[in-house]
Short mmCIF file of C-alpha atoms in Angstrom, two decimals:
data_model
loop_
_atom_site.label_atom_id
_atom_site.label_comp_id
_atom_site.label_asym_id
_atom_site.label_seq_id
_atom_site.Cartn_x
_atom_site.Cartn_y
_atom_site.Cartn_z
CA MET A 30 -4.40 -78.64 29.70
CA SER A 31 -1.94 -76.81 31.92
CA GLY A 32 0.29 -77.01 28.87
CA ARG A 33 -1.86 -75.08 26.77
CA GLU A 34 -2.41 -72.36 29.66
CA ILE A 35 1.13 -71.69 29.64
CA ARG A 36 1.54 -71.19 26.11
CA MET A 37 -1.44 -68.81 26.08
CA SER A 38 0.00 -66.60 28.65
CA VAL A 39 3.20 -66.23 26.82
CA VAL A 40 1.38 -64.98 23.84
CA VAL A 41 -0.81 -62.61 25.61
CA LYS A 42 1.69 -60.62 27.40
CA PRO A 43 3.56 -59.18 24.39
CA ALA A 44 0.15 -58.35 22.76
CA ALA A 45 -0.93 -56.43 25.98
CA ALA A 46 2.21 -54.28 26.18
CA PRO A 47 1.65 -52.64 22.73
CA ILE A 48 -2.06 -51.70 23.74
CA ILE A 49 -0.72 -49.70 26.75
CA ALA A 50 1.85 -48.00 24.72
CA VAL A 51 -0.44 -46.81 22.01
CA LEU A 52 -3.12 -45.68 24.50
CA LEU A 53 -0.48 -43.45 26.17
CA LEU A 54 0.57 -41.97 23.06
CA TRP A 55 -2.68 -40.88 21.72
CA ALA A 56 -4.73 -40.19 24.80
CA PRO A 57 -2.92 -36.79 25.58
CA ALA A 58 -3.31 -35.74 21.91
CA SER A 59 -6.92 -36.10 21.78
CA VAL A 60 -7.69 -34.42 25.37
CA SER A 61 -5.60 -31.31 24.71
CA ALA A 62 -6.56 -30.78 20.91
CA ALA A 63 -7.86 -27.20 21.43
CA PRO A 64 -9.09 -25.58 18.05
CA THR A 65 -6.43 -23.61 16.20
CA ALA A 66 -7.36 -19.95 16.48
CA VAL A 67 -6.19 -16.73 14.69
CA THR A 68 -6.22 -13.10 16.04
CA LYS A 69 -5.67 -9.87 14.26
CA THR A 70 -2.94 -7.60 15.65
CA GLN A 71 -2.67 -4.96 12.72
CA ASP A 72 -5.19 -3.75 10.15
CA LEU A 73 -4.35 -3.23 6.33
CA GLN A 74 -3.83 0.22 5.51
CA PHE A 75 -3.10 1.48 1.97
CA GLY A 76 -2.71 4.93 3.24
CA GLN A 77 -3.29 8.29 1.53
CA ILE A 78 -3.06 8.25 -2.41
CA ALA A 79 -3.72 10.74 -4.97
CA CYS A 80 -4.48 9.93 -8.60
CA ASP A 81 -4.83 11.85 -11.91
CA SER A 82 -8.15 12.08 -13.34
CA GLY A 83 -8.93 9.40 -16.03
CA VAL A 84 -5.97 7.18 -15.51
CA SER A 85 -6.24 4.04 -13.33
CA GLY A 86 -3.37 2.76 -11.36
CA SER A 87 -2.61 0.45 -8.35
CA VAL A 88 -0.89 0.60 -4.87
CA THR A 89 0.38 -2.50 -3.23
CA ILE A 90 1.49 -3.25 0.34
CA ASP A 91 3.89 -6.19 0.22
CA THR A 92 4.60 -8.54 3.08
CA THR A 93 7.84 -6.78 4.15
CA GLY A 94 5.67 -3.63 4.64
CA SER A 95 6.81 -1.70 1.46
CA ARG A 96 4.36 0.37 -0.43
CA MET A 97 4.64 0.52 -4.27
CA VAL A 98 2.64 2.30 -6.84
CA SER A 99 1.72 1.97 -10.61
CA GLY A 100 0.00 4.06 -13.14
CA SER A 101 -1.48 7.32 -12.06
CA VAL A 102 -1.25 6.55 -8.39
CA LYS A 103 0.86 8.96 -6.29
CA PRO A 104 1.50 7.72 -2.74
CA LEU A 105 1.19 10.43 0.08
CA GLY A 106 2.19 10.40 3.59
CA SER A 107 3.68 7.66 5.63
CA ALA A 108 0.78 6.08 7.55
CA TYR A 109 0.50 2.66 5.81
CA ALA A 110 0.71 -1.01 6.92
CA PRO A 111 0.03 -4.67 6.03
CA ALA A 112 -2.51 -6.65 8.10
CA GLN A 113 -0.93 -8.65 10.68
CA PHE A 114 -2.30 -11.83 12.45
CA VAL A 115 -1.30 -14.43 15.16
CA ILE A 116 -2.10 -18.26 14.58
CA THR A 117 -2.25 -20.03 18.08
CA GLY A 118 -2.73 -23.73 18.61
CA ASN A 119 -1.16 -26.90 19.68
CA VAL A 120 2.39 -27.31 19.06
CA GLY A 121 3.17 -29.44 16.05
CA GLN A 122 -0.42 -29.16 14.69
CA THR A 123 -0.71 -28.61 10.84
CA TYR A 124 -2.58 -25.40 9.93
CA THR A 125 -4.06 -24.27 6.70
CA LEU A 126 -4.40 -20.53 5.85
CA THR A 127 -6.96 -19.35 3.30
CA LEU A 128 -6.96 -15.80 2.04
CA PRO A 129 -9.81 -14.16 -0.15
CA THR A 130 -9.10 -13.94 -3.83
CA GLU A 131 -10.42 -10.38 -3.94
CA PHE A 132 -12.68 -8.03 -1.91
CA PRO A 133 -14.15 -4.41 -2.19
CA VAL A 134 -13.49 -1.17 -0.42
CA THR A 135 -16.24 1.13 -0.60
CA SER A 136 -16.76 4.93 -0.03
CA VAL A 137 -19.08 7.44 -1.50
CA GLY A 138 -17.22 7.07 -4.94
CA ALA A 139 -17.12 3.76 -7.19
CA ALA A 140 -15.75 0.82 -5.24
CA MET A 141 -12.09 -0.22 -5.54
CA THR A 142 -11.00 -3.80 -5.53
CA VAL A 143 -8.30 -5.32 -3.14
CA THR A 144 -6.56 -8.26 -5.08
CA SER A 145 -3.38 -10.31 -5.17
CA LEU A 146 -3.39 -11.08 -1.47
CA SER A 147 -0.34 -12.68 -0.07
CA ALA A 148 0.77 -13.90 3.29
CA SER A 149 4.34 -13.99 4.69
CA ILE A 150 3.69 -17.63 5.72
CA GLY A 151 2.91 -20.52 3.58
CA SER A 152 -0.83 -21.57 3.18
CA THR A 153 -0.02 -24.62 5.11
CA GLY A 154 2.48 -25.35 7.95
CA VAL A 155 3.14 -26.49 11.59
CA ILE A 156 2.54 -24.52 14.49
CA PRO A 157 5.99 -24.00 16.14
CA ALA A 158 7.36 -24.93 19.52
CA SER A 159 6.23 -21.43 20.95
CA GLY A 160 2.61 -22.17 20.21
CA SER A 161 1.89 -19.24 18.10
CA LEU A 162 2.69 -18.02 14.66
CA GLN A 163 2.75 -14.37 13.51
CA PHE A 164 2.27 -13.38 10.01
CA VAL A 165 1.45 -10.43 7.91
CA VAL A 166 -0.75 -10.04 4.70
CA GLY A 167 -0.37 -7.75 1.77
CA GLY A 168 -2.34 -6.88 -1.19
CA THR A 169 -2.93 -4.85 -4.17
CA LEU A 170 -5.47 -1.93 -4.43
CA LEU A 171 -6.88 -1.25 -7.93
CA VAL A 172 -7.55 2.41 -8.35
CA ASN A 173 -10.09 3.46 -10.98
CA GLY A 174 -9.42 6.11 -13.39
CA ALA A 175 -11.11 9.38 -11.85
CA GLN A 176 -11.43 7.84 -8.66
CA GLN A 177 -13.42 9.99 -6.36
CA SER A 178 -11.81 11.29 -3.27
CA GLY A 179 -12.57 9.86 -0.02
CA ALA A 180 -12.05 7.43 2.89
CA TYR A 181 -12.41 3.95 1.68
CA SER A 182 -12.82 0.91 3.70
CA GLY A 183 -13.34 -3.01 3.45
CA SER A 184 -12.96 -6.27 5.36
CA LEU A 185 -10.28 -8.81 4.88
CA THR A 186 -11.14 -12.09 6.16
CA VAL A 187 -8.63 -14.74 6.86
CA THR A 188 -9.50 -18.35 7.76
CA VAL A 189 -7.09 -20.71 9.55
CA LYS A 190 -7.89 -24.45 10.38
CA MET B 17 -4.96 -69.57 21.41
CA THR B 18 -4.09 -68.22 17.93
CA ARG B 19 -7.51 -66.63 17.72
CA ASN B 20 -7.14 -64.93 20.93
CA SER B 21 -3.82 -63.38 19.72
CA LEU B 22 -5.44 -62.07 16.52
CA LEU B 23 -8.46 -60.78 18.51
CA ARG B 24 -6.17 -58.60 20.63
CA LYS B 25 -4.34 -57.19 17.75
CA THR B 26 -7.60 -56.26 16.20
CA VAL B 27 -8.38 -54.40 19.32
CA VAL B 28 -5.22 -52.44 19.12
CA VAL B 29 -5.71 -51.35 15.66
CA ALA B 30 -9.17 -50.16 16.16
CA GLY B 31 -8.15 -48.28 19.20
CA CYS B 32 -5.77 -46.42 17.03
CA ALA B 33 -8.38 -45.49 14.54
CA ALA B 34 -10.50 -44.25 17.39
CA PHE B 35 -7.96 -41.79 18.59
CA VAL B 36 -6.96 -40.74 15.22
CA GLY B 37 -10.34 -39.70 14.46
CA ALA B 38 -10.71 -37.64 17.68
CA VAL B 39 -7.59 -35.71 16.75
CA ASP B 40 -8.73 -34.83 13.19
CA VAL B 41 -11.83 -33.42 14.84
CA GLY B 42 -9.85 -31.01 17.00
CA ILE B 43 -7.75 -29.62 14.26
CA GLY B 44 -10.43 -29.48 11.66
CA MET B 45 -12.42 -26.72 13.21
CA ALA B 46 -11.71 -23.53 11.03
CA ALA B 47 -11.15 -20.03 12.76
CA SER B 48 -11.80 -16.68 10.77
CA ILE B 49 -10.85 -13.29 11.67
CA ASN B 50 -11.28 -9.90 9.80
CA ALA B 51 -8.85 -7.14 9.39
CA ASN B 52 -10.11 -3.59 8.61
CA VAL B 53 -8.83 -2.43 5.13
CA SER B 54 -8.59 1.17 4.72
CA ALA B 55 -7.38 3.63 1.86
CA THR B 56 -7.76 7.27 1.27
CA VAL B 57 -8.05 8.83 -2.01
CA VAL B 58 -7.21 12.53 -1.73
CA SER B 59 -8.70 15.47 -3.91
CA PRO B 60 -6.54 15.87 -7.25
CA ILE B 61 -4.06 18.66 -7.13
CA GLN B 62 -4.96 21.48 -9.31
CA ILE B 63 -3.55 24.63 -10.58
CA SER B 64 -5.26 27.75 -12.27
CA LYS B 65 -3.77 31.01 -13.51
CA VAL B 66 -4.36 34.16 -11.77
CA SER B 67 -2.21 36.57 -13.97
CA ASP B 68 0.18 36.39 -16.88
CA LEU B 69 3.91 37.07 -16.96
CA SER B 70 4.30 40.37 -18.50
CA PHE B 71 7.37 42.34 -19.10
CA GLY B 72 5.58 45.41 -20.41
CA MET B 73 7.10 47.71 -23.20
CA PHE B 74 10.74 48.62 -23.34
CA ALA B 75 13.50 49.77 -25.94
CA ILE B 76 16.40 47.56 -26.44
CA GLY B 77 19.03 50.39 -26.63
CA ALA B 78 22.49 48.81 -25.77
CA GLY B 79 20.90 45.57 -25.09
CA GLY B 80 20.87 43.49 -22.14
CA SER B 81 18.00 41.95 -20.17
CA LEU B 82 14.81 42.68 -18.33
CA ALA B 83 14.09 40.93 -15.05
CA ILE B 84 10.76 40.84 -13.12
CA ASP B 85 10.84 39.38 -9.53
CA THR B 86 8.06 37.76 -7.52
CA ALA B 87 7.31 41.09 -5.93
CA GLY B 88 6.62 42.32 -9.50
CA VAL B 89 9.46 44.54 -9.36
CA LEU B 90 11.00 45.33 -12.78
CA THR B 91 14.76 45.46 -13.22
CA PRO B 92 16.19 46.59 -16.64
CA THR B 93 19.76 45.89 -17.44
CA GLY B 94 20.92 47.71 -20.72
CA VAL B 95 17.36 48.35 -21.96
CA THR B 96 14.92 51.06 -21.17
CA VAL B 97 11.53 50.74 -19.85
CA VAL B 98 8.87 52.61 -21.75
CA THR B 99 5.66 51.91 -19.96
CA SER B 100 5.34 50.17 -16.59
CA PRO B 101 2.25 47.85 -17.03
CA HIS B 102 3.97 44.53 -16.12
CA SER B 103 3.27 41.58 -13.61
CA ALA B 104 4.85 38.44 -12.42
CA ALA B 105 2.90 35.35 -13.17
CA GLU B 106 0.52 34.27 -10.53
CA PHE B 107 -1.15 30.88 -9.86
CA THR B 108 -3.49 29.29 -7.21
CA VAL B 109 -2.86 25.65 -6.33
CA THR B 110 -5.51 23.59 -4.77
CA GLY B 111 -5.75 20.15 -3.39
CA GLN B 112 -5.46 18.09 -0.13
CA SER B 113 -5.22 20.23 2.82
CA GLY B 114 -1.94 20.01 4.41
CA ALA B 115 -0.24 17.94 1.73
CA GLY B 116 3.08 18.79 0.18
CA TYR B 117 3.77 19.41 -3.33
CA ALA B 118 6.30 20.01 -5.85
CA ILE B 119 6.71 22.72 -8.59
CA THR B 120 8.16 22.03 -12.04
CA LEU B 121 9.13 24.84 -14.36
CA PRO B 122 10.92 24.91 -17.65
CA ALA B 123 14.34 26.04 -18.01
CA ALA B 124 13.62 28.44 -20.57
CA VAL B 125 10.58 29.71 -22.62
CA THR B 126 10.86 31.18 -26.04
CA LEU B 127 8.79 34.24 -26.94
CA ALA B 128 8.13 34.74 -30.64
CA SER B 129 7.11 37.68 -32.67
CA GLY B 130 6.93 36.55 -36.31
CA ALA B 131 10.25 34.92 -37.14
CA ASN B 132 12.07 36.60 -34.12
CA ASN B 133 12.60 35.17 -30.79
CA ILE B 134 13.37 36.34 -27.15
CA THR B 135 14.31 33.82 -24.64
CA VAL B 136 13.05 33.81 -20.87
CA ASN B 137 14.75 32.21 -18.35
CA THR B 138 16.01 32.10 -14.79
CA PHE B 139 12.81 31.64 -13.32
CA THR B 140 12.14 32.48 -9.54
CA VAL B 141 9.48 31.30 -7.24
CA ASN B 142 7.49 32.45 -4.38
CA ASN B 143 5.12 30.42 -2.54
CA GLY B 144 3.52 29.88 0.98
CA ALA B 145 6.63 27.93 2.06
CA GLY B 146 9.03 30.46 0.84
CA SER B 147 11.11 30.50 -2.51
CA GLY B 148 11.74 26.80 -3.49
CA LEU B 149 10.14 24.33 -5.85
CA THR B 150 8.13 22.60 -3.09
CA SER B 151 5.34 24.05 -0.82
CA THR B 152 2.46 22.97 1.32
CA LEU B 153 -1.26 23.31 0.58
CA THR B 154 -1.99 24.89 3.90
CA SER B 155 -5.68 24.75 4.23
CA GLY B 156 -5.94 23.12 0.90
CA THR B 157 -4.56 26.11 -1.22
CA ASP B 158 -1.36 27.93 -2.16
CA THR B 159 -0.67 30.85 -4.14
CA LEU B 160 2.40 30.53 -6.55
CA ILE B 161 4.39 33.63 -8.02
CA ILE B 162 6.85 33.22 -10.57
CA GLY B 163 9.12 35.97 -12.00
CA ALA B 164 11.88 35.45 -14.75
CA THR B 165 14.33 37.37 -16.98
CA ALA B 166 13.92 38.08 -20.69
CA MET B 167 17.22 37.98 -22.58
CA THR B 168 17.17 41.09 -24.94
CA PRO B 169 20.64 41.37 -26.45
CA SER B 170 21.44 44.30 -28.82
CA GLY B 171 19.95 43.78 -32.27
CA THR B 172 16.88 42.28 -30.72
CA SER B 173 14.00 43.12 -33.30
CA THR B 174 11.20 45.28 -32.28
CA GLY B 175 7.80 43.67 -32.08
CA GLU B 176 5.33 42.13 -29.71
CA TYR B 177 6.77 38.84 -28.37
CA SER B 178 4.42 36.08 -26.70
CA GLY B 179 5.02 32.55 -25.49
CA THR B 180 3.64 30.07 -23.01
CA LEU B 181 4.91 29.39 -19.54
CA THR B 182 3.85 25.85 -18.43
CA VAL B 183 4.08 25.22 -14.62
CA ALA B 184 3.40 21.78 -13.33
CA VAL B 185 2.55 20.78 -9.67
CA GLU B 186 2.35 17.55 -8.10
CA TYR B 187 2.11 15.93 -4.69
CA ASN B 188 5.29 14.76 -3.25
#
């Protein structure tokens, strides 16, 4: 009897040690797992453009903040910018960034479409040691032929999880 | 003995799985945010003619040239003005208030009278910003006046010469 008891205790001790170690590793992670959040720090502005009647074109704001035009579009002024956001969350957490495929901007005239959205960071990644990750989003505005003059606006929705 | 050992190992594995599940829930929550998107399409720039460029009537004489400046003043060189009706070309440019624009002129225009030609060149510009090839649509409009010089060398045939001066404007 006593011989069996001794053997049992020898087996149990090493098994108990890993249990404690595992609990210590995982418990902090589960307690502090705040949701990953995203905030906007700058709107997407294509700025002022002019276009010849009857000829379509486009204006692109890239992730470096440059503005390029094609077709009949003539860029005016210097007020333009990519959208800018900040992801915050737990260091080391993986995030997934989702951008829309396209969305409209509207005014009194025919709607225009914003497409080819791109971000300065990958669609998946890890939140760095600082706990936050800034990124910008650019896109291409498709301008119709004979686009009516006016102030056009729309909404870019980015999702992070 | 051996059963006890196996039972404890099973508990360890189950504990891990439970915590992994809890972490997954934490990072699985999606967050969305909207950015406003704006673009301003400005009025197209347009140009319309107010008056034609006219050198009037003159006699070639020894030959030379006939210039008209942006104030409409005629300066004959080696030719003799016969009648004075003449005018510099004038245009009205309209578009986005406050926007700058560039003016493009041809290097030369050919006036024809049958098979005979007169070359008009050395165009000069007066606009709201001064005398250059750029100006501003102050209050959405600007006046463009263009002078030129007609080359009328000795031997130029008599006749009524006409041609077309094309002026282009573009936002800059």
